[in-house]
Coordinates of C-alpha atoms and ligand atoms in Angstrom, one line a residue:
X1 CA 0.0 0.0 0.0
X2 CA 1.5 3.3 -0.6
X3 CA 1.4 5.8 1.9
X4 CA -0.4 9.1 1.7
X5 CA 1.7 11.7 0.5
X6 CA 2.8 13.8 3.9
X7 CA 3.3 17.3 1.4
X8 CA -0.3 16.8 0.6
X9 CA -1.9 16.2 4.3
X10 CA -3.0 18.7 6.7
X11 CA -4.0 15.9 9.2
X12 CA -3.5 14.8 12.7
X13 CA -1.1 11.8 12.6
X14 CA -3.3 9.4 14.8
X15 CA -6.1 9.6 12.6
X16 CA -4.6 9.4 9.4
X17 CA -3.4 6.1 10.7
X18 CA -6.3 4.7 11.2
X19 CA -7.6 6.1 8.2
X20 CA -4.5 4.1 6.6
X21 CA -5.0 1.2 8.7
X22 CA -8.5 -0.1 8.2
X23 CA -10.0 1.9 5.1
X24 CA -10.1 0.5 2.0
X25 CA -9.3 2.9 -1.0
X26 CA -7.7 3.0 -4.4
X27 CA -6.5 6.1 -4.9
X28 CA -2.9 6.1 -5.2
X29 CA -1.8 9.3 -3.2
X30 CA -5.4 10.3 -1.2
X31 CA -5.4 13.7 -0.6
X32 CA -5.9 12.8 3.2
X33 CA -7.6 16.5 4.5
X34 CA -9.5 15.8 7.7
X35 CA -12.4 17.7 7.5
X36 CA -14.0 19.1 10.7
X37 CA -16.9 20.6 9.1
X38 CA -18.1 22.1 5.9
X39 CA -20.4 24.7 5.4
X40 CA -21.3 27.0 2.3
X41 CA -18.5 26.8 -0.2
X42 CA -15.8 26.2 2.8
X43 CA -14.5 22.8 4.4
X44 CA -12.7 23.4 7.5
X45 CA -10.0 21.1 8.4
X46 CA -9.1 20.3 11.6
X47 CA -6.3 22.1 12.0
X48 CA -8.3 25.1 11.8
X49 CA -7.4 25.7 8.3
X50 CA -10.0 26.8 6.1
X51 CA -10.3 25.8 1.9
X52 CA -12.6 26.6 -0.8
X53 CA -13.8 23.8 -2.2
X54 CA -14.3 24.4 -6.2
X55 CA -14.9 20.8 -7.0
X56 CA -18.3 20.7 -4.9
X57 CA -17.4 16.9 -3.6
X58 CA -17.2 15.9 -7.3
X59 CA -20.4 17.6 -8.6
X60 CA -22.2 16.9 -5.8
X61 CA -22.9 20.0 -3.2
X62 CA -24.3 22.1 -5.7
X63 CA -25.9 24.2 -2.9
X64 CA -23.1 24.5 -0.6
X65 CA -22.5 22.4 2.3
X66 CA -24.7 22.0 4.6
X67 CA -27.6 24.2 3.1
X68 CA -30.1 24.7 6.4
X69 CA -33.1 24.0 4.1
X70 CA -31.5 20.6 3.6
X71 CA -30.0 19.9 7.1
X72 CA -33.9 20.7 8.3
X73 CA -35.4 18.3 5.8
X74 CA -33.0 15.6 7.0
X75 CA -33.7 16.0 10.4
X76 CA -37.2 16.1 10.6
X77 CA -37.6 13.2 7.9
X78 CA -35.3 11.2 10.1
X79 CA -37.0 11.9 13.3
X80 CA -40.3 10.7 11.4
X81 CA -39.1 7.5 9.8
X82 CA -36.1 6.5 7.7
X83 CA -36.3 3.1 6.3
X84 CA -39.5 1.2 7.1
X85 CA -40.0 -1.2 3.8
X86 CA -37.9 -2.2 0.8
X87 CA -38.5 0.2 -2.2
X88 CA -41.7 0.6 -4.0
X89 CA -43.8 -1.7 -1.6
X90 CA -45.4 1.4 0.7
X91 CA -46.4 4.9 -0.3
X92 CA -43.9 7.4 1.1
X93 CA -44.2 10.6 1.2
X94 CA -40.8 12.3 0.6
X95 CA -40.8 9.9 -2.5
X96 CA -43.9 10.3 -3.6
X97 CA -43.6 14.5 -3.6
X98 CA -39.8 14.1 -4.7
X99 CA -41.1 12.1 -8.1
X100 CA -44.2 14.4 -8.7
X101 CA -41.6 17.8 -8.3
X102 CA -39.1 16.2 -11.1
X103 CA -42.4 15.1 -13.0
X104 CA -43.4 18.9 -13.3
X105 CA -40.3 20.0 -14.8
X106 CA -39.7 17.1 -17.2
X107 CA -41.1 16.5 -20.6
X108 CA -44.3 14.1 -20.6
X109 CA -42.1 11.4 -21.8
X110 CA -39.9 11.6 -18.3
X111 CA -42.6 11.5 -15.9
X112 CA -42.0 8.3 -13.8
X113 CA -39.5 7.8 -11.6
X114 CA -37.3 5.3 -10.2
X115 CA -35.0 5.5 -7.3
X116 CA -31.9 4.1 -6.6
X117 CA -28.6 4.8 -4.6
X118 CA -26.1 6.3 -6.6
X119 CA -25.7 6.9 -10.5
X120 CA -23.8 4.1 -11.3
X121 CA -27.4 2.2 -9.6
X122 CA -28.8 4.4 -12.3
X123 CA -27.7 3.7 -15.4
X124 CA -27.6 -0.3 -14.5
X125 CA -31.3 0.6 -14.3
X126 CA -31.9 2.2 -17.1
X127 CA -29.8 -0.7 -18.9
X128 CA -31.7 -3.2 -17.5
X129 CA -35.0 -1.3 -18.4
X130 CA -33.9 -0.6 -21.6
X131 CA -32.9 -4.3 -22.4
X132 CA -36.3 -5.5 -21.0
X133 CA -38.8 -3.0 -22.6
X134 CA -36.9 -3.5 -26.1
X135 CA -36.2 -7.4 -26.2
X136 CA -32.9 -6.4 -27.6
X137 CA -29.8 -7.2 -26.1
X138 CA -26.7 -4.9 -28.2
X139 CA -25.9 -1.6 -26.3
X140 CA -23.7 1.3 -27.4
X141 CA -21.6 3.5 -25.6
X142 CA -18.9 6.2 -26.3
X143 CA -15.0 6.9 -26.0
X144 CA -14.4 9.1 -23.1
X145 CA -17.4 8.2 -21.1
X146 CA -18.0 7.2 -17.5
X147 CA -21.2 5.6 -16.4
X148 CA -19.9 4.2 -13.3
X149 CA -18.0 1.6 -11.5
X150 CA -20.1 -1.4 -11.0
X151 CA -19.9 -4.1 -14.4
X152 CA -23.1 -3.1 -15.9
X153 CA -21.8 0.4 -16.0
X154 CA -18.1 -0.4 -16.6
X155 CA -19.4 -2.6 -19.2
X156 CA -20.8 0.9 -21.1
X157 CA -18.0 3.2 -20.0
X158 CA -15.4 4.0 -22.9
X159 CA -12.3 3.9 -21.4
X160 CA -10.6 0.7 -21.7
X161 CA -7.7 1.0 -19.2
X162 CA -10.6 0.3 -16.6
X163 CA -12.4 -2.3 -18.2
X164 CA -9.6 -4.5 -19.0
X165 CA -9.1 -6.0 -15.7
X166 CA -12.6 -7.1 -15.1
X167 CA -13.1 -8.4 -18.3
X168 CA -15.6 -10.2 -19.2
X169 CA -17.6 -7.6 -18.8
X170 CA -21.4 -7.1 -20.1
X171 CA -21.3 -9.0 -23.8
X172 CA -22.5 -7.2 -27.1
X173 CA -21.3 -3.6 -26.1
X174 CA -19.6 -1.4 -29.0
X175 CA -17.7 2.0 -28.0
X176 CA -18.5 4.3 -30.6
X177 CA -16.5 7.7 -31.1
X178 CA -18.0 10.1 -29.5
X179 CA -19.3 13.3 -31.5
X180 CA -19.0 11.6 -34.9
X181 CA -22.1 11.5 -36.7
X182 CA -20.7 9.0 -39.5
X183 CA -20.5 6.5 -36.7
X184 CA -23.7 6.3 -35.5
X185 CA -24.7 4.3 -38.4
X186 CA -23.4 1.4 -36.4
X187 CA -26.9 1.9 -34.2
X188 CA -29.1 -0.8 -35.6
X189 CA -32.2 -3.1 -35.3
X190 CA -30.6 -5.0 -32.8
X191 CA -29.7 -2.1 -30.1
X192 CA -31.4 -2.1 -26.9
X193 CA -29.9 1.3 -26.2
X194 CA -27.6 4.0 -26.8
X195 CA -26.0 5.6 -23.8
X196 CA -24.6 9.0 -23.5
X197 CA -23.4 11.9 -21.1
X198 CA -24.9 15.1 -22.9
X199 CA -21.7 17.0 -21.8
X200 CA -18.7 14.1 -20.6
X201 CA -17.2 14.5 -17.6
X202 CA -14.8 12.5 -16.5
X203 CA -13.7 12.2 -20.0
X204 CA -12.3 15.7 -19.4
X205 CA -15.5 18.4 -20.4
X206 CA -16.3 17.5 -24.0
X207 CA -19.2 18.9 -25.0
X208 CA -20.8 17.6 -28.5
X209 CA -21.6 19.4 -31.6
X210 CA -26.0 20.0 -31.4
X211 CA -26.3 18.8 -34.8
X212 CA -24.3 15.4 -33.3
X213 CA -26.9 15.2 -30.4
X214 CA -29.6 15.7 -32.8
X215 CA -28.4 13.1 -35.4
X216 CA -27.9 10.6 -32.6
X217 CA -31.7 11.3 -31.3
X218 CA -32.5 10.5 -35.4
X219 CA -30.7 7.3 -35.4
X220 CA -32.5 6.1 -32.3
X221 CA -35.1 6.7 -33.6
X222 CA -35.0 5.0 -37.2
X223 CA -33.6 1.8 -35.4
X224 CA -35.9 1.7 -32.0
X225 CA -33.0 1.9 -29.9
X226 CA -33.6 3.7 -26.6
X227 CA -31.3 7.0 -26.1
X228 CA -30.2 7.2 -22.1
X229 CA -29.2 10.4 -21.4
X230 CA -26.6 9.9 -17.9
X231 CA -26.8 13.6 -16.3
X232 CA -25.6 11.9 -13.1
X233 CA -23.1 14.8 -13.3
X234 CA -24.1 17.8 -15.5
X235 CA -27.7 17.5 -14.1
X236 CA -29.2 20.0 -11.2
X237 CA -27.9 23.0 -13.1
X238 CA -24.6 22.6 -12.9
X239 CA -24.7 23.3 -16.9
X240 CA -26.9 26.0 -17.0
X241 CA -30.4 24.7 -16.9
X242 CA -31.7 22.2 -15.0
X243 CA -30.5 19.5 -17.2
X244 CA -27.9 19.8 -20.0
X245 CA -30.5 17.9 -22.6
X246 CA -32.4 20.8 -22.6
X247 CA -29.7 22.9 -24.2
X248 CA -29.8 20.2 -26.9
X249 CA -33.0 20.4 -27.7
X250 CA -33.0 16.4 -27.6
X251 CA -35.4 14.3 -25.0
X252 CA -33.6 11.4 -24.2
X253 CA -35.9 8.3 -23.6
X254 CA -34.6 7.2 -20.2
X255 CA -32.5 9.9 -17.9
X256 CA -30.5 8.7 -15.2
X257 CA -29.5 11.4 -12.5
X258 CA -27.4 11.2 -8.7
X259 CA -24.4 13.5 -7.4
X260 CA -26.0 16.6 -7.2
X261 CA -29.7 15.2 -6.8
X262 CA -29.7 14.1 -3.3
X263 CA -28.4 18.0 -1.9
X264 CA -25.6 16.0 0.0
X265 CA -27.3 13.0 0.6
X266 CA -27.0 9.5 -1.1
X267 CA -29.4 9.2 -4.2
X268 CA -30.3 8.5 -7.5
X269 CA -33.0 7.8 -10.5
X270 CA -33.5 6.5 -13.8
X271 CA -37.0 8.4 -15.3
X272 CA -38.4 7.0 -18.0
X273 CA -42.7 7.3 -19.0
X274 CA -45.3 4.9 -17.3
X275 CA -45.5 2.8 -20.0
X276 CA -41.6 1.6 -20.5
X277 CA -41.5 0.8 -16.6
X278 CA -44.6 -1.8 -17.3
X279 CA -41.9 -4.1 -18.5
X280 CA -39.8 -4.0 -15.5
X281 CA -43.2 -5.3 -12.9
X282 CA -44.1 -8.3 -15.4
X283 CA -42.5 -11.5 -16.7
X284 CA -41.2 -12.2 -13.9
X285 CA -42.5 -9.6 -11.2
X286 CA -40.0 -7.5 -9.5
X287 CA -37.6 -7.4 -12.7
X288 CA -35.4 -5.3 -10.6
X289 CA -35.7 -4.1 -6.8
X290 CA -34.2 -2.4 -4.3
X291 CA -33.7 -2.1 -0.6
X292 CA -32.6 1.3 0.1
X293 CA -33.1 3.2 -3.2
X294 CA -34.9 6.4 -2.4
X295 CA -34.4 6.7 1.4
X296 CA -36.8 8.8 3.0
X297 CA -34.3 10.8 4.2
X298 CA -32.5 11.3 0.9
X299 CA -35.7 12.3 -0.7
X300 CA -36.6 14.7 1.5
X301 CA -33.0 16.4 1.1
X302 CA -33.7 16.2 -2.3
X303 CA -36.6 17.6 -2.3
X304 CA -35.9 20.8 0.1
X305 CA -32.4 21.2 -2.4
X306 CA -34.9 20.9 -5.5
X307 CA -36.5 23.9 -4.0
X308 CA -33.9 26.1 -3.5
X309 CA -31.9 25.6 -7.0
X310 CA -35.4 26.9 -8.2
X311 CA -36.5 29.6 -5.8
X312 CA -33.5 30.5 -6.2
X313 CA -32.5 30.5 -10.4
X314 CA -28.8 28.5 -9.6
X315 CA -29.2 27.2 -13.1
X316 CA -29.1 30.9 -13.9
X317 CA -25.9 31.7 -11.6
X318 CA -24.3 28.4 -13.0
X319 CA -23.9 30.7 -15.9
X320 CA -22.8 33.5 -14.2
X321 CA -20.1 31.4 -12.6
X322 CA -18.7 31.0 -15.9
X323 CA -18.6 33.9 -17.6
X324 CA -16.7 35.1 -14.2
X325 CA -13.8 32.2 -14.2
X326 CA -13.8 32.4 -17.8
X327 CA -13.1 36.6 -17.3
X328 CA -10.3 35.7 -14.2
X329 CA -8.9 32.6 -15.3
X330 CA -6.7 34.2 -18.1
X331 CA -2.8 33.1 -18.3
X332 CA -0.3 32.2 -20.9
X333 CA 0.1 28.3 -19.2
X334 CA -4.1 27.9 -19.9
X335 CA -5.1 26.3 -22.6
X336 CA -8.1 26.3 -23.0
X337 CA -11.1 26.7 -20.7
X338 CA -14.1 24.4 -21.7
X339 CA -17.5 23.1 -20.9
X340 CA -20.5 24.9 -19.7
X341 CA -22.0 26.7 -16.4
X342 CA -20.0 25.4 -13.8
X343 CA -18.8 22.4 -14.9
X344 CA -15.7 24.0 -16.6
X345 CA -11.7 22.4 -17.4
X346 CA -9.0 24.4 -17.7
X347 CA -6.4 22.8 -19.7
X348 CA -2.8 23.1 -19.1
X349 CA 0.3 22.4 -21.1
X350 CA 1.3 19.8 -19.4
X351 CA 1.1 17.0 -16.3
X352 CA 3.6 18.0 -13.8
X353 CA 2.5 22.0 -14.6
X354 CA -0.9 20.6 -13.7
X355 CA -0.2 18.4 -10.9
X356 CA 2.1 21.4 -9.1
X357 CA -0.2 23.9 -9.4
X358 CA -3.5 21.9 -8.1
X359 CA -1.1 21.1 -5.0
X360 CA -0.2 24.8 -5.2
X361 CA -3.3 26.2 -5.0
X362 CA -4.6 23.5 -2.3
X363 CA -1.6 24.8 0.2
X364 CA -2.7 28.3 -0.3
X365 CA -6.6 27.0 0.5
X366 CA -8.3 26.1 -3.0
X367 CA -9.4 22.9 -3.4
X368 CA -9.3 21.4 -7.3
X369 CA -9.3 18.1 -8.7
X370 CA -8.5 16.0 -12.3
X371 CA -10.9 14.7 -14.4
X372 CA -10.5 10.6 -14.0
X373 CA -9.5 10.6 -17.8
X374 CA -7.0 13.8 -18.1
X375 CA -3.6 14.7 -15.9
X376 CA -3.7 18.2 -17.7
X377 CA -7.1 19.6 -17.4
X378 CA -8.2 20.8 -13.6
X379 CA -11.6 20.4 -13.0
X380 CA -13.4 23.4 -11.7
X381 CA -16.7 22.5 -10.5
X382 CA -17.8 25.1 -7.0
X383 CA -21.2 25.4 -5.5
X384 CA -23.4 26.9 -7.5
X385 CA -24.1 29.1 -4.0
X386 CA -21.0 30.3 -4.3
X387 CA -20.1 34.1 -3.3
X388 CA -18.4 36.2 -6.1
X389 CA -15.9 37.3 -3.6
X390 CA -15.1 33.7 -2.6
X391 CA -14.9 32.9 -6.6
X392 CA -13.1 35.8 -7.8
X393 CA -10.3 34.8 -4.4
X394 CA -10.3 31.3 -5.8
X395 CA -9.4 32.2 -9.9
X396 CA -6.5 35.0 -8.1
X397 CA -5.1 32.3 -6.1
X398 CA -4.9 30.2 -9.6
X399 CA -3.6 32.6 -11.5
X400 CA -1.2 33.4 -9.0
X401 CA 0.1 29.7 -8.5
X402 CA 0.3 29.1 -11.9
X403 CA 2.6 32.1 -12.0
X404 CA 5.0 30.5 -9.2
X405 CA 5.1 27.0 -10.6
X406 CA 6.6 28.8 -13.9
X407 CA 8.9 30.7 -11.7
X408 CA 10.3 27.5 -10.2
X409 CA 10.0 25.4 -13.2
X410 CA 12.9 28.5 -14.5
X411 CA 15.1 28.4 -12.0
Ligands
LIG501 N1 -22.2 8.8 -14.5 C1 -21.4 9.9 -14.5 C2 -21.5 10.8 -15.7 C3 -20.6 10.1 -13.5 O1 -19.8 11.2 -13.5 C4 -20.5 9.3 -12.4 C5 -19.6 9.5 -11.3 O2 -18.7 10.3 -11.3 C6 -21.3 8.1 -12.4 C7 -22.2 7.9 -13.4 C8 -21.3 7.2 -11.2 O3 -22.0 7.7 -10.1 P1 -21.8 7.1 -8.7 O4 -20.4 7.4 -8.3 O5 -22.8 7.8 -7.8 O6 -22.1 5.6 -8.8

C-alpha cells in the first residue's frame, strides 16, 4: 500500500493512521484532508485551516454544504421514519412528492421515476430497463465516457484502461467515437440502447456538436434503440439549466441522474414514462428491486435542495459562474477553458504544470481536482451558492500559482 503523501496532508497523525490502517481505498496518493466541518462553499480542516472547495465533492454539493433548508429536511424526515420497507412496496411521502416535483419539470415522456442509490445504480437501471422494454440485447456507448463503476456500468463506460481488468464484462457492447455522426450508423435493429453523457465529464468536459446530439436522437429513432441520457453529473444545473439535454434540444428516452440530486445526501433515479417501466413489474414480477433506493431521508434532502436551485434560479448563476472564471482565469500556461456553467476544465500544457499547481493552489486554500480521464485539465466544478468574492479569491489564487510553478519550473 503506498502511503499518503505527507506534502499533501494537513491531518492529525493518529487519525490518518487509522484512516490508513483499516480503510479500504484506491486512490494512489489520497489527498488525506481531515475535515471538521463544511459549510457554504468552505471545508474546515481540523487544523483550523480553512479551503474553498471548487470541486463541490465531485459535482455533488451544488448548494453548498450544509444548506439549512437541507439539514432541516433531514432532520425532521429522520425523526419521522427513515427506512421502514424495501423500495416501492409502501407509499412514502418524501418519494412520492420528490417524483411528482421532477415530473413537473420534465417533458411528458420523463414522468416516472425510479430511485436508486447512486448513478452508477442508475444507469444499470436504465440498462436493465432498456434491455427489458426492447427485447434487444446490443448496447452502445462512447470513447471518453464514464457511467460508473459497478460491471453493468463499466461494461458501457469507454475507457478501456478500466475495463480490461474485469473483463468479461457485459457481452454485445460497441464504444462508438463520441461526436462523430458518420458513426452512428453502427446503431441498428438489434440495439437495446444508446447511452450517452450530454456534456462528458470525466472524459475531461467535452461537450458535443448539437447537430451530433440531434443526429444521434434520429438514429434512435429509425432503429428503436432507446437513447439514455446519464446527467448523473451535468444535471441539477450545474450546466446552466436544469438539465444539460435541454440545451440540446433532444429528450432522451430514459435519464438517469445522482451526485448533485440528493443535496448531499446518497441518491439516485433512472426516469423514464409509465408505459416503459410496465416491463420491468411483469414476466417475472420484481424485474429489478431495491432495498434502500430512495431513502426517505434522501428524498426529502432532495426535495428541500430541488426547492432552493429553483427559488432560487442557480441554473441561472451556474452561468454567471462561468462567464466570471472564464473573465479571471486568463494566463499564458491555460489552454483552454471548456464546458458549460460550472462544470468547466481548464487545460494546461502539461502533467507535472498541472499536478504542481492543483497542489499549489490546495496549500494556499483552494481545493481542485482532475478529471478521471485527463492529468492536464483541472476540473473546476464550485457550489453553485457560491459568493463572487469567494470565486473571484479562488481564480487569483490560480492565476497566481500558476505564476509561481513557472517561476520554479525556471530556475
Ligand atoms: N455517471 C457519470 C456521468 C458520473 O460522472 C458518475 C460519477 O462520477 C457516475 C455515473 C457514477 O456515479 P456514482 O459514483 O454515484 O455511482
Amino acid at each position: 500500500m503506498r502511503r499518503i503523501s505527507k506534502k499533501n496532508t494537513l491531518v492529525m497523525p493518529l487519525l490518518q493512521e487509522r484512516f490508513e490502517q483499516f480503510m479500504a481505498w484506491t486512490s494512489d496518493t489520497p489527498l488525506g484532508l481531515v475535515i471538521d466541518r463544511a459549510e457554504g462553499p468552505w471545508l474546515y480542516l481540523s487544523d483550523k485551516r480553512r479551503i474553498v472547495d471548487m470541486i463541490s465533492g465531485i459535482a455533488v454539493s451544488s448548494l453548498g454544504h450544509g444548506h439549512p433548508a437541507v439539514v432541516e429536511a433531514v432532520r425532521e424526515q429522520a425523526a419521522r421514519h427513515m427506512h421502514v420497507m424495501v423500495y416501492g412496496e409502501f407509499v412514502q411521502r418524501p418519494q412520492v412528492d420528490l417524483a411528482e416535483f421532477l415530473a413537473r419539470r420534465l417533458p411528458p415522456s420523463l414522468q416516472v421515476t425510479y430511485f436508486t442509490n447512486s448513478g452508477t445504480e442508475a444507469n444499470e437501471g436504465a440498462l436493465k430497463l432498456a434491455k427489458k422494454g426492447t427485447g434487444r440485447s446490443r448496447m452502445i456507448a462512447f470513447e471518453g465516457s464514464f457511467h460508473g463503476d459497478t460491471h453493468g456500468s463499466l461494461s458501457v463506460t469507454g475507457r478501456d484502461v478500466y475495463q480490461q481488468p474485469f473483463r468479461p464484462l457485459l457481452p454485445d457492447v460497441d464504444i462508438l467515437p463520441f461526436n462523430q455522426e458518420r458513426a452512428l450508423q453502427a446503431i441498428d435493429e438489434r440495439t437495446a440502447c444508446v447511452i450517452t453523457e450530454p456534456i462528458q465529464g470525466e472524459g475531461g468536459v467535452n461537450i458535443p456538436e448539437d447537430r451530433w446530439m440531434r443526429a444521434l436522437r434520429a438514429r434512435c429513432d429509425e432503429t428503436g434503440a432507446l437513447l439514455i441520457f446519464d446527467e448523473v453529473q451535468t444535471g441539477f444545473g450545474r450546466t446552466g439549466t436544469l438539465f444539460a439535454f435541454e440545451q440540446f434540444g433532444v429528450i432522451p428516452d430514459i435519464l438517469t441522474i445522482a451526485k448533485a440530486f440528493g443535496g448531499g445526501m446518497p441518491l439516485g433515479a433512472f426516469i423514464s414514462s409509465a408505459e416503459r417501466f410496465q416491463a420491468l413489474r411483469r414476466d417475472p414480477p420484481l424485474s429489478h428491486v431495491t432495498t434502500f433506493g430512495g431513502h426517505p431521508v434522501s428524498c426529502a434532502a432532495a426535495l428541500a435542495a430541488l426547492h432552493v436551485l429553483v427559488d432560487e434560479q442557480l441554473p441561472v448563476r451556474a452561468r454567471a459562474i462561468e462567464e466570471r472564471i472564464r473573465q479571471r482565469l486568463r494566463h499564458p500556461s491555460i489552454v483552454e477553458v471548456r464546458g458549460r456553467g460550472a462544470m468547466l476544465g481548464m487545460q494546461l500544457r502539461n502533467a507535472d504544470l498541472t499536478a504542481r499547481t492543483v497542489r499549489r493552489c490546495l496549500d494556499e486554500g483552494v481545493l481542485l481536482g482532475w478529471t478521471l480521464y485527463s492529468d492536464c485539465l483541472v476540473r473546476i466544478a464550485p457550489p453553485l451558492t457560491i459568493p463572487f468574492d469567494v470565486l473571484d479569491g479562488a481564480c487569483d489564487t490560480i492565476i497566481q500559482a500558476l505564476d509561481a510553478v513557472e517561476q520554479d519550473t525556471r530556475t
